[in-house]
mmCIF file of C-alpha atoms in Angstrom:
data_model
loop_
_atom_site.group_PDB
_atom_site.id
_atom_site.type_symbol
_atom_site.label_atom_id
_atom_site.label_comp_id
_atom_site.label_asym_id
_atom_site.label_seq_id
_atom_site.Cartn_x
_atom_site.Cartn_y
_atom_site.Cartn_z
ATOM 1 C CA UNK A 113 163.243 -76.660 80.523
ATOM 2 C CA UNK A 114 162.344 -73.041 79.719
ATOM 3 C CA UNK A 115 158.913 -74.038 78.381
ATOM 4 C CA UNK A 116 158.198 -76.114 81.492
ATOM 5 C CA UNK A 117 159.032 -73.199 83.797
ATOM 6 C CA UNK A 118 156.925 -70.792 81.726
ATOM 7 C CA UNK A 119 154.073 -73.310 81.818
ATOM 8 C CA UNK A 120 154.318 -73.544 85.628
ATOM 9 C CA UNK A 121 154.244 -69.764 85.994
ATOM 10 C CA UNK A 122 151.243 -69.506 83.662
ATOM 11 C CA UNK A 123 149.432 -72.154 85.749
ATOM 12 C CA UNK A 124 150.160 -70.011 88.809
ATOM 13 C CA UNK A 125 148.792 -66.941 86.997
ATOM 14 C CA UNK A 126 145.570 -68.676 85.991
ATOM 15 C CA UNK A 127 144.828 -70.888 89.001
ATOM 16 C CA UNK A 128 146.489 -69.535 92.148
ATOM 17 C CA UNK A 129 146.972 -65.790 91.665
ATOM 18 C CA UNK A 130 143.236 -64.997 91.170
ATOM 19 C CA UNK A 131 142.526 -66.399 94.649
ATOM 20 C CA UNK A 132 144.452 -63.539 96.288
ATOM 21 C CA UNK A 133 144.168 -59.741 96.042
ATOM 22 C CA UNK A 134 146.724 -58.015 93.767
ATOM 23 C CA UNK A 135 149.831 -57.304 95.803
ATOM 24 C CA UNK A 136 152.778 -56.928 93.401
ATOM 25 C CA UNK A 137 154.527 -53.600 93.845
ATOM 26 C CA UNK A 138 156.136 -53.624 90.410
ATOM 27 C CA UNK A 139 155.165 -53.310 86.760
ATOM 28 C CA UNK A 140 155.317 -55.782 85.107
ATOM 29 C CA UNK A 141 154.083 -58.087 87.840
ATOM 30 C CA UNK A 142 156.537 -60.571 89.308
ATOM 31 C CA UNK A 143 155.028 -63.502 87.402
ATOM 32 C CA UNK A 144 155.189 -61.596 84.088
ATOM 33 C CA UNK A 145 158.751 -60.563 84.946
ATOM 34 C CA UNK A 146 159.627 -64.214 85.546
ATOM 35 C CA UNK A 147 158.219 -65.222 82.152
ATOM 36 C CA UNK A 148 160.057 -62.363 80.434
ATOM 37 C CA UNK A 149 163.327 -63.238 82.178
ATOM 38 C CA UNK A 150 162.958 -66.907 81.236
ATOM 39 C CA UNK A 151 162.340 -65.989 77.585
ATOM 40 C CA UNK A 152 165.162 -63.448 77.423
ATOM 41 C CA UNK A 153 167.861 -65.118 79.553
ATOM 42 C CA UNK A 154 167.053 -68.831 79.529
ATOM 43 C CA UNK A 155 165.987 -71.213 82.292
ATOM 44 C CA UNK A 156 168.895 -70.846 84.735
ATOM 45 C CA UNK A 157 169.582 -67.103 84.635
ATOM 46 C CA UNK A 158 165.901 -66.288 84.079
ATOM 47 C CA UNK A 159 164.880 -68.319 87.108
ATOM 48 C CA UNK A 160 167.548 -66.618 89.242
ATOM 49 C CA UNK A 161 166.382 -63.172 88.066
ATOM 50 C CA UNK A 162 162.738 -64.053 88.749
ATOM 51 C CA UNK A 163 163.476 -65.349 92.240
ATOM 52 C CA UNK A 164 165.439 -62.227 93.157
ATOM 53 C CA UNK A 165 162.596 -60.079 91.792
ATOM 54 C CA UNK A 166 160.108 -61.920 94.026
ATOM 55 C CA UNK A 167 162.439 -61.330 96.992
ATOM 56 C CA UNK A 168 162.550 -57.589 96.125
ATOM 57 C CA UNK A 169 158.728 -57.409 96.035
ATOM 58 C CA UNK A 170 157.966 -56.801 99.700
ATOM 59 C CA UNK A 171 156.300 -54.137 101.865
ATOM 60 C CA UNK A 172 159.615 -52.400 102.553
ATOM 61 C CA UNK A 173 160.244 -51.294 98.940
ATOM 62 C CA UNK A 174 158.573 -48.564 96.923
ATOM 63 C CA UNK A 175 158.078 -50.705 93.808
ATOM 64 C CA UNK A 176 157.437 -49.057 90.448
ATOM 65 C CA UNK A 177 158.466 -49.820 86.894
ATOM 66 C CA UNK A 178 161.072 -52.591 86.612
ATOM 67 C CA UNK A 179 161.186 -54.329 83.206
ATOM 68 C CA UNK A 180 163.470 -57.278 82.458
ATOM 69 C CA UNK A 181 166.890 -55.823 81.595
ATOM 70 C CA UNK A 182 168.849 -56.880 78.524
ATOM 71 C CA UNK A 183 171.815 -57.994 80.639
ATOM 72 C CA UNK A 184 171.663 -60.461 83.519
ATOM 73 C CA UNK A 185 171.406 -58.827 86.946
ATOM 74 C CA UNK A 186 169.785 -59.614 90.254
ATOM 75 C CA UNK A 187 169.219 -55.924 90.990
ATOM 76 C CA UNK A 188 166.438 -53.550 89.987
ATOM 77 C CA UNK A 189 166.669 -52.129 86.488
ATOM 78 C CA UNK A 190 168.244 -48.660 86.882
ATOM 79 C CA UNK A 191 166.945 -47.296 83.545
ATOM 80 C CA UNK A 192 163.366 -48.423 82.863
ATOM 81 C CA UNK A 193 162.819 -45.407 80.601
ATOM 82 C CA UNK A 194 164.834 -47.119 77.838
ATOM 83 C CA UNK A 195 162.125 -49.727 77.200
ATOM 84 C CA UNK A 196 159.433 -49.476 74.527
ATOM 85 C CA UNK A 197 156.393 -50.373 76.586
ATOM 86 C CA UNK A 198 153.262 -48.163 76.439
ATOM 87 C CA UNK A 199 152.829 -47.956 80.214
ATOM 88 C CA UNK A 200 156.517 -47.290 80.815
ATOM 89 C CA UNK A 201 156.596 -44.685 78.034
ATOM 90 C CA UNK A 202 153.551 -42.945 79.504
ATOM 91 C CA UNK A 203 155.204 -42.762 82.933
ATOM 92 C CA UNK A 204 158.505 -41.330 81.707
ATOM 93 C CA UNK A 205 157.263 -39.439 78.617
ATOM 94 C CA UNK A 206 153.717 -38.188 79.372
ATOM 95 C CA UNK A 207 153.534 -36.158 76.162
ATOM 96 C CA UNK A 208 154.004 -39.239 73.934
ATOM 97 C CA UNK A 209 151.039 -41.318 72.829
#
C-alpha cells in the first residue's frame, strides 16, 4: 500500500505539478513531505500527516521549514532545527557548511 501511494505522489510530481507554477509555502514541498511521511510512518499515518500538511499549505500561513517529524502529529513541526538537512542547517546555523 505504501509503495502504491508513493508511486501516485511521484506521478503527480512528474506529470501534474510541472503544469502549474510553484506554490508550496513549505520546505520540503508538500509532495516530498507526503513521501517522507509515508516512508517514515506507514500508509495510514503517513497519508493522514500528508493530507493535514496540504491543508496547512494555504495563503493564510507563513510557511517555512517543516520536515517530517519522528513522531506522528497533524501539526507543524515545532523544532525543525533538530534535523540534519543541508537547507535546514543553513537556515538555523548559518556558520555551518
